[in-house]
Structure formats: C-alpha cells, structure tokens
C-alpha atoms as a printed R data frame, in Angstrom:
    type eleno elety resid chain resno       x       y       z
1   ATOM     1    CA   MET     A     1   8.929 -20.605  -6.612
2   ATOM     2    CA   SER     A     2   8.718 -18.743  -9.906
3   ATOM     3    CA   ILE     A     3   7.922 -15.050 -10.094
4   ATOM     4    CA   ALA     A     4   4.809 -15.855 -12.146
5   ATOM     5    CA   ARG     A     5   3.574 -18.250  -9.431
6   ATOM     6    CA   GLU     A     6   4.274 -15.652  -6.705
7   ATOM     7    CA   GLN     A     7   2.321 -13.047  -8.663
8   ATOM     8    CA   ASP     A     8  -0.566 -15.472  -9.223
9   ATOM     9    CA   ILE     A     9  -0.779 -16.229  -5.495
10  ATOM    10    CA   ARG     A    10  -0.744 -12.548  -4.583
11  ATOM    11    CA   ARG     A    11  -3.307 -11.699  -7.281
12  ATOM    12    CA   ARG     A    12  -5.733 -14.433  -6.214
13  ATOM    13    CA   ALA     A    13  -5.473 -13.599  -2.503
14  ATOM    14    CA   ILE     A    14  -5.833  -9.853  -3.097
15  ATOM    15    CA   ASP     A    15  -8.747 -10.287  -5.519
16  ATOM    16    CA   ALA     A    16 -10.584 -12.461  -2.985
17  ATOM    17    CA   THR     A    17  -9.874  -9.956  -0.203
18  ATOM    18    CA   ARG     A    18 -11.068  -7.035  -2.314
19  ATOM    19    CA   ASP     A    19 -14.284  -8.853  -3.262
20  ATOM    20    CA   LEU     A    20 -15.059  -9.767   0.347
21  ATOM    21    CA   ALA     A    21 -14.328  -6.259   1.650
22  ATOM    22    CA   ALA     A    22 -16.347  -4.621  -1.130
23  ATOM    23    CA   ALA     A    23 -19.332  -6.835  -0.323
24  ATOM    24    CA   GLY     A    24 -19.316  -6.566   3.455
25  ATOM    25    CA   GLY     A    25 -16.523  -4.399   4.805
26  ATOM    26    CA   TYR     A    26 -13.727  -5.177   7.245
27  ATOM    27    CA   ASP     A    27 -15.532  -7.818   9.309
28  ATOM    28    CA   SER     A    28 -16.519  -9.805   6.221
29  ATOM    29    CA   VAL     A    29 -12.881 -10.501   5.353
30  ATOM    30    CA   GLN     A    30 -12.274 -13.840   7.052
31  ATOM    31    CA   MET     A    31  -9.276 -15.963   6.147
32  ATOM    32    CA   ARG     A    32 -11.444 -19.069   5.583
33  ATOM    33    CA   ASP     A    33 -13.395 -17.088   2.968
34  ATOM    34    CA   VAL     A    34 -10.210 -15.774   1.350
35  ATOM    35    CA   VAL     A    35  -9.033 -19.399   1.139
36  ATOM    36    CA   ARG     A    36 -12.339 -20.485  -0.411
37  ATOM    37    CA   LEU     A    37 -12.548 -17.658  -2.968
38  ATOM    38    CA   SER     A    38  -8.874 -17.668  -3.933
39  ATOM    39    CA   ARG     A    39  -8.642 -21.482  -4.089
40  ATOM    40    CA   LEU     A    40  -5.354 -21.220  -2.187
41  ATOM    41    CA   SER     A    41  -4.455 -23.014   1.028
42  ATOM    42    CA   SER     A    42  -4.275 -21.028   4.241
43  ATOM    43    CA   ALA     A    43  -0.602 -22.039   4.543
44  ATOM    44    CA   THR     A    44   0.107 -20.552   1.106
45  ATOM    45    CA   ILE     A    45  -1.686 -17.329   1.973
46  ATOM    46    CA   TYR     A    46   0.130 -17.028   5.320
47  ATOM    47    CA   ARG     A    47   3.501 -17.498   3.599
48  ATOM    48    CA   HIS     A    48   2.781 -14.279   1.685
49  ATOM    49    CA   PHE     A    49   0.620 -12.277   4.101
50  ATOM    50    CA   SER     A    50   1.037 -12.192   7.856
51  ATOM    51    CA   SER     A    51  -2.590 -11.338   8.648
52  ATOM    52    CA   LYS     A    52  -5.964 -10.206   7.385
53  ATOM    53    CA   ASP     A    53  -4.805  -6.609   7.897
54  ATOM    54    CA   HIS     A    54  -1.711  -7.260   5.790
55  ATOM    55    CA   LEU     A    55  -3.946  -8.646   3.017
56  ATOM    56    CA   LEU     A    56  -6.168  -5.568   3.199
57  ATOM    57    CA   ALA     A    57  -3.156  -3.233   3.204
58  ATOM    58    CA   ALA     A    58  -1.759  -5.025   0.146
59  ATOM    59    CA   THR     A    59  -5.163  -4.599  -1.505
60  ATOM    60    CA   HIS     A    60  -5.032  -0.872  -0.712
61  ATOM    61    CA   LEU     A    61  -1.523  -0.658  -2.145
62  ATOM    62    CA   GLU     A    62  -2.712  -2.256  -5.395
63  ATOM    63    CA   TRP     A    63  -5.596   0.226  -5.571
64  ATOM    64    CA   ILE     A    64  -3.282   3.222  -5.081
65  ATOM    65    CA   ALA     A    65  -0.789   1.830  -7.606
66  ATOM    66    CA   ALA     A    66  -3.633   1.554 -10.151
67  ATOM    67    CA   LEU     A    67  -4.609   5.154  -9.383
68  ATOM    68    CA   GLU     A    68  -1.017   6.226 -10.007
69  ATOM    69    CA   ARG     A    69  -1.088   4.575 -13.433
70  ATOM    70    CA   SER     A    70  -4.354   6.302 -14.348
71  ATOM    71    CA   GLY     A    71  -4.910   9.765 -15.731
72  ATOM    72    CA   ALA     A    72  -6.440  10.764 -12.382
73  ATOM    73    CA   ALA     A    73  -2.919  10.950 -10.962
74  ATOM    74    CA   ARG     A    74  -1.814  13.541 -13.525
75  ATOM    75    CA   PRO     A    75  -4.648  16.049 -13.785
76  ATOM    76    CA   ASP     A    76  -4.537  19.253 -15.736
77  ATOM    77    CA   GLY     A    77  -4.592  22.501 -13.835
78  ATOM    78    CA   SER     A    78  -3.167  25.969 -14.075
79  ATOM    79    CA   ASP     A    79  -1.336  25.767 -10.752
80  ATOM    80    CA   ALA     A    80  -0.220  23.402  -8.007
81  ATOM    81    CA   ALA     A    81  -3.358  23.943  -5.923
82  ATOM    82    CA   GLU     A    82  -5.667  23.002  -8.805
83  ATOM    83    CA   ARG     A    83  -3.655  19.891  -9.666
84  ATOM    84    CA   VAL     A    84  -3.329  18.695  -6.051
85  ATOM    85    CA   CYS     A    85  -7.017  19.316  -5.372
86  ATOM    86    CA   ALA     A    86  -7.928  17.404  -8.542
87  ATOM    87    CA   ILE     A    87  -5.962  14.373  -7.299
88  ATOM    88    CA   LEU     A    88  -7.705  14.623  -3.938
89  ATOM    89    CA   HIS     A    89 -11.106  14.983  -5.607
90  ATOM    90    CA   ASN     A    90 -10.529  12.019  -7.950
91  ATOM    91    CA   THR     A    91  -9.346   9.828  -5.088
92  ATOM    92    CA   CYS     A    92 -12.177  10.798  -2.742
93  ATOM    93    CA   ARG     A    93 -14.778  10.175  -5.477
94  ATOM    94    CA   THR     A    94 -13.308   6.721  -6.164
95  ATOM    95    CA   MET     A    95 -13.341   5.912  -2.462
96  ATOM    96    CA   ALA     A    96 -16.937   7.139  -2.120
97  ATOM    97    CA   ARG     A    97 -18.032   4.745  -4.881
98  ATOM    98    CA   HIS     A    98 -16.697   1.807  -2.822
99  ATOM    99    CA   PRO     A    99 -17.474   2.707   0.809
100 ATOM   100    CA   ARG     A   100 -17.263  -0.766   2.368
101 ATOM   101    CA   LEU     A   101 -13.995  -1.545   0.621
102 ATOM   102    CA   THR     A   102 -12.534   1.853   1.463
103 ATOM   103    CA   ALA     A   103 -13.509   1.606   5.124
104 ATOM   104    CA   ALA     A   104 -11.970  -1.872   5.367
105 ATOM   105    CA   LEU     A   105  -8.726  -0.683   3.765
106 ATOM   106    CA   ILE     A   106  -8.479   2.355   6.039
107 ATOM   107    CA   HIS     A   107  -9.303   0.263   9.106
108 ATOM   108    CA   ALA     A   108  -6.491  -2.183   8.275
109 ATOM   109    CA   LEU     A   109  -3.933   0.634   7.978
110 ATOM   110    CA   GLY     A   110  -4.332   1.232  11.715
111 ATOM   111    CA   SER     A   111  -2.781  -2.173  12.452
112 ATOM   112    CA   SER     A   112   0.694  -2.514  13.956
113 ATOM   113    CA   ASP     A   113   1.415  -5.559  11.743
114 ATOM   114    CA   PRO     A   114   4.870  -5.108  10.109
115 ATOM   115    CA   GLY     A   115   3.425  -6.175   6.733
116 ATOM   116    CA   VAL     A   116   0.857  -3.393   7.021
117 ATOM   117    CA   SER     A   117   3.618  -0.918   7.866
118 ATOM   118    CA   ASP     A   118   5.534  -1.924   4.726
119 ATOM   119    CA   CYS     A   119   2.431  -1.463   2.560
120 ATOM   120    CA   HIS     A   120   1.617   1.847   4.263
121 ATOM   121    CA   ARG     A   121   5.115   3.167   3.512
122 ATOM   122    CA   GLU     A   122   4.729   2.233  -0.155
123 ATOM   123    CA   ILE     A   123   1.236   3.784  -0.325
124 ATOM   124    CA   ASN     A   124   2.661   6.993   1.143
125 ATOM   125    CA   ARG     A   125   5.558   6.944  -1.335
126 ATOM   126    CA   ILE     A   126   3.189   6.633  -4.296
127 ATOM   127    CA   MET     A   127   0.886   9.384  -3.048
128 ATOM   128    CA   ASN     A   128   3.857  11.619  -2.247
129 ATOM   129    CA   ASP     A   129   5.215  11.132  -5.768
130 ATOM   130    CA   MET     A   130   1.841  12.033  -7.277
131 ATOM   131    CA   PHE     A   131   1.623  15.197  -5.181
132 ATOM   132    CA   ARG     A   132   5.230  16.187  -5.921
133 ATOM   133    CA   THR     A   133   4.532  15.819  -9.636
134 ATOM   134    CA   ALA     A   134   1.390  17.965  -9.275
135 ATOM   135    CA   ILE     A   135   3.320  20.609  -7.351
136 ATOM   136    CA   ALA     A   136   6.078  20.654  -9.973
137 ATOM   137    CA   ASP     A   137   8.499  23.434  -9.016
138 ATOM   138    CA   GLU     A   138   5.885  25.800  -7.597
139 ATOM   139    CA   LEU     A   139   6.778  25.209  -3.936
140 ATOM   140    CA   ALA     A   140  10.195  25.379  -2.372
141 ATOM   141    CA   SER     A   141   9.018  23.234   0.555
142 ATOM   142    CA   ALA     A   142   7.330  20.448  -1.419
143 ATOM   143    CA   ASP     A   143   8.406  17.693   0.985
144 ATOM   144    CA   GLU     A   144   6.994  19.533   3.979
145 ATOM   145    CA   PHE     A   145   3.766  20.294   2.094
146 ATOM   146    CA   VAL     A   146   3.308  16.639   1.133
147 ATOM   147    CA   HIS     A   147   4.039  15.496   4.690
148 ATOM   148    CA   LEU     A   148   1.548  17.916   6.258
149 ATOM   149    CA   LEU     A   149  -1.135  17.199   3.660
150 ATOM   150    CA   GLY     A   150  -0.657  13.471   4.233
151 ATOM   151    CA   ILE     A   151  -1.286  13.893   7.957
152 ATOM   152    CA   ALA     A   152  -4.457  15.905   7.298
153 ATOM   153    CA   TRP     A   153  -5.716  13.389   4.734
154 ATOM   154    CA   GLU     A   154  -4.992  10.335   6.843
155 ATOM   155    CA   GLY     A   155  -6.726  11.917   9.827
156 ATOM   156    CA   ALA     A   156  -9.769  12.799   7.742
157 ATOM   157    CA   LEU     A   157  -9.949   9.302   6.245
158 ATOM   158    CA   PHE     A   158  -9.751   7.654   9.660
159 ATOM   159    CA   SER     A   159 -12.522   9.998  10.860
160 ATOM   160    CA   TRP     A   160 -14.611   8.956   7.847
161 ATOM   161    CA   ALA     A   161 -13.910   5.232   8.361
162 ATOM   162    CA   PHE     A   162 -15.136   5.475  11.948
163 ATOM   163    CA   GLY     A   163 -18.275   7.433  11.032
164 ATOM   164    CA   ARG     A   164 -17.268  10.903  12.204
165 ATOM   165    CA   MET     A   165 -17.141  12.543   8.763
166 ATOM   166    CA   THR     A   166 -18.781  12.085   5.369
167 ATOM   167    CA   MET     A   167 -16.627  11.617   2.279
168 ATOM   168    CA   ASP     A   168 -17.721  15.109   1.192
169 ATOM   169    CA   ASP     A   169 -16.368  16.382   4.535
170 ATOM   170    CA   VAL     A   170 -13.109  14.529   3.880
171 ATOM   171    CA   GLU     A   171 -12.771  16.057   0.434
172 ATOM   172    CA   HIS     A   172 -13.569  19.553   1.716
173 ATOM   173    CA   THR     A   173 -11.105  19.192   4.606
174 ATOM   174    CA   VAL     A   174  -8.190  17.933   2.520
175 ATOM   175    CA   THR     A   175  -8.688  20.281  -0.421
176 ATOM   176    CA   ARG     A   176  -9.012  23.248   1.943
177 ATOM   177    CA   SER     A   177  -5.888  22.064   3.798
178 ATOM   178    CA   ALA     A   178  -4.010  21.746   0.503
179 ATOM   179    CA   ARG     A   179  -4.956  25.263  -0.601
180 ATOM   180    CA   LEU     A   180  -4.018  26.779   2.782
181 ATOM   181    CA   LEU     A   181  -0.696  24.927   2.874
182 ATOM   182    CA   ILE     A   182   0.140  26.048  -0.660
183 ATOM   183    CA   LEU     A   183  -0.801  29.653   0.116
184 ATOM   184    CA   GLY     A   184   1.289  29.551   3.288
185 ATOM   185    CA   ALA     A   185   4.275  28.040   1.503
186 ATOM   186    CA   ALA     A   186   4.008  30.596  -1.314
187 ATOM   187    CA   ALA     A   187   4.018  33.431   1.234
188 ATOM   188    CA   GLU     A   188   7.280  32.269   2.836
189 ATOM   189    CA   PRO     A   189  10.444  34.152   1.925
190 ATOM   190    CA   GLY     A   190  12.434  32.434  -0.793
191 ATOM   191    CA   SER     A   191   9.437  30.777  -2.481
192 ATOM   192    CA   PRO     A   192   9.578  30.422  -6.277
C-alpha cells in the first residue's frame, strides 16, 4: 500500500473520530459510525487502529502535533516560567473550547491498549520538547521538571475529564505547579 493511501486512510478515520467525539464525547465514538463517516471498511480501520481508544489516542496525537506546529508552542516570555505557563494556558484554552472532544481524548489515554501507549509516548515526547524549548537553559534539571510537570498535568486533566475539576482549576493547578517547580529548581545548588 502506498504512503499516500496509508495517510488517506489515517486522515479519514481520524477526522471521523474527531467529529464524532466533538459532537457527543467518548460514548458517541462507535466504530460503525467511524466506518460510515470515513467511508472506510471496518477491516481497513482495524488494520490501522486496534480499537476505538487507539483511534481517539491517534486523534489526540494529531491535535498535539498541530499545537506544536503553531505559534502557541513557542510563546514569548521573559523567563522559563512565563513561557511554560503560556504553553499551559494556550493548551488549556484550546481544550476548554472543545470539552466533549477533550474529555473523549483524555478518557482514551487511560486505556491499556498498546496502540494507545504508543500514541501516549509520542504525545509526551512532543509536549516534553515544547517545554524544554520554553525552559531553554534556565534550569539545570529540565528533564526532571518536565517529568514532574507532566505528572501534575495528566492528573489534573484526568480529574477534569471525570468531573472533579473545571478547566480553570486545571490551568491554575498546572501553572502553579510549573512556577513552584521552577522556583524549587532555581533554588537548588548548581542551578544556572
């Protein structure tokens, strides 16, 4: 199968998944509806995606990759805290504009499906790269900062997806966490 055909299949399946999730959330993404909207056979879809959760995770990966290509991933700011918090703000605002889609994508990331795990690793890599770029050389422990911030953000997003936090709460939690982690890292001996 040609690369162009592979890309077309992925694009059609992901577009259908995104449209269904945006309209009705996680439960509205049914494979029969993905088949209908994408005009692909279920066998074709299952050759590329192991499950509904894998489709949703791939949709999330595409969304994060688009964010990385946008100006929102490289904000201006006088220091690492401002730049990191701007990325968090931009991402949270985008997610808040699409609550059903966002909740479906976050819900799918909780799956143990190996395809989801692969997408989750790539999502984390992209986000880590964006944060490392925002940090520049201001923190000696950039990898640890990114790891700890990722845990805080993922926890906050799962709390939001299951109705325990608002998106404003998520943004406050992760930006406050980022500032505290940066302050703590800057206070350590040997920091730049």
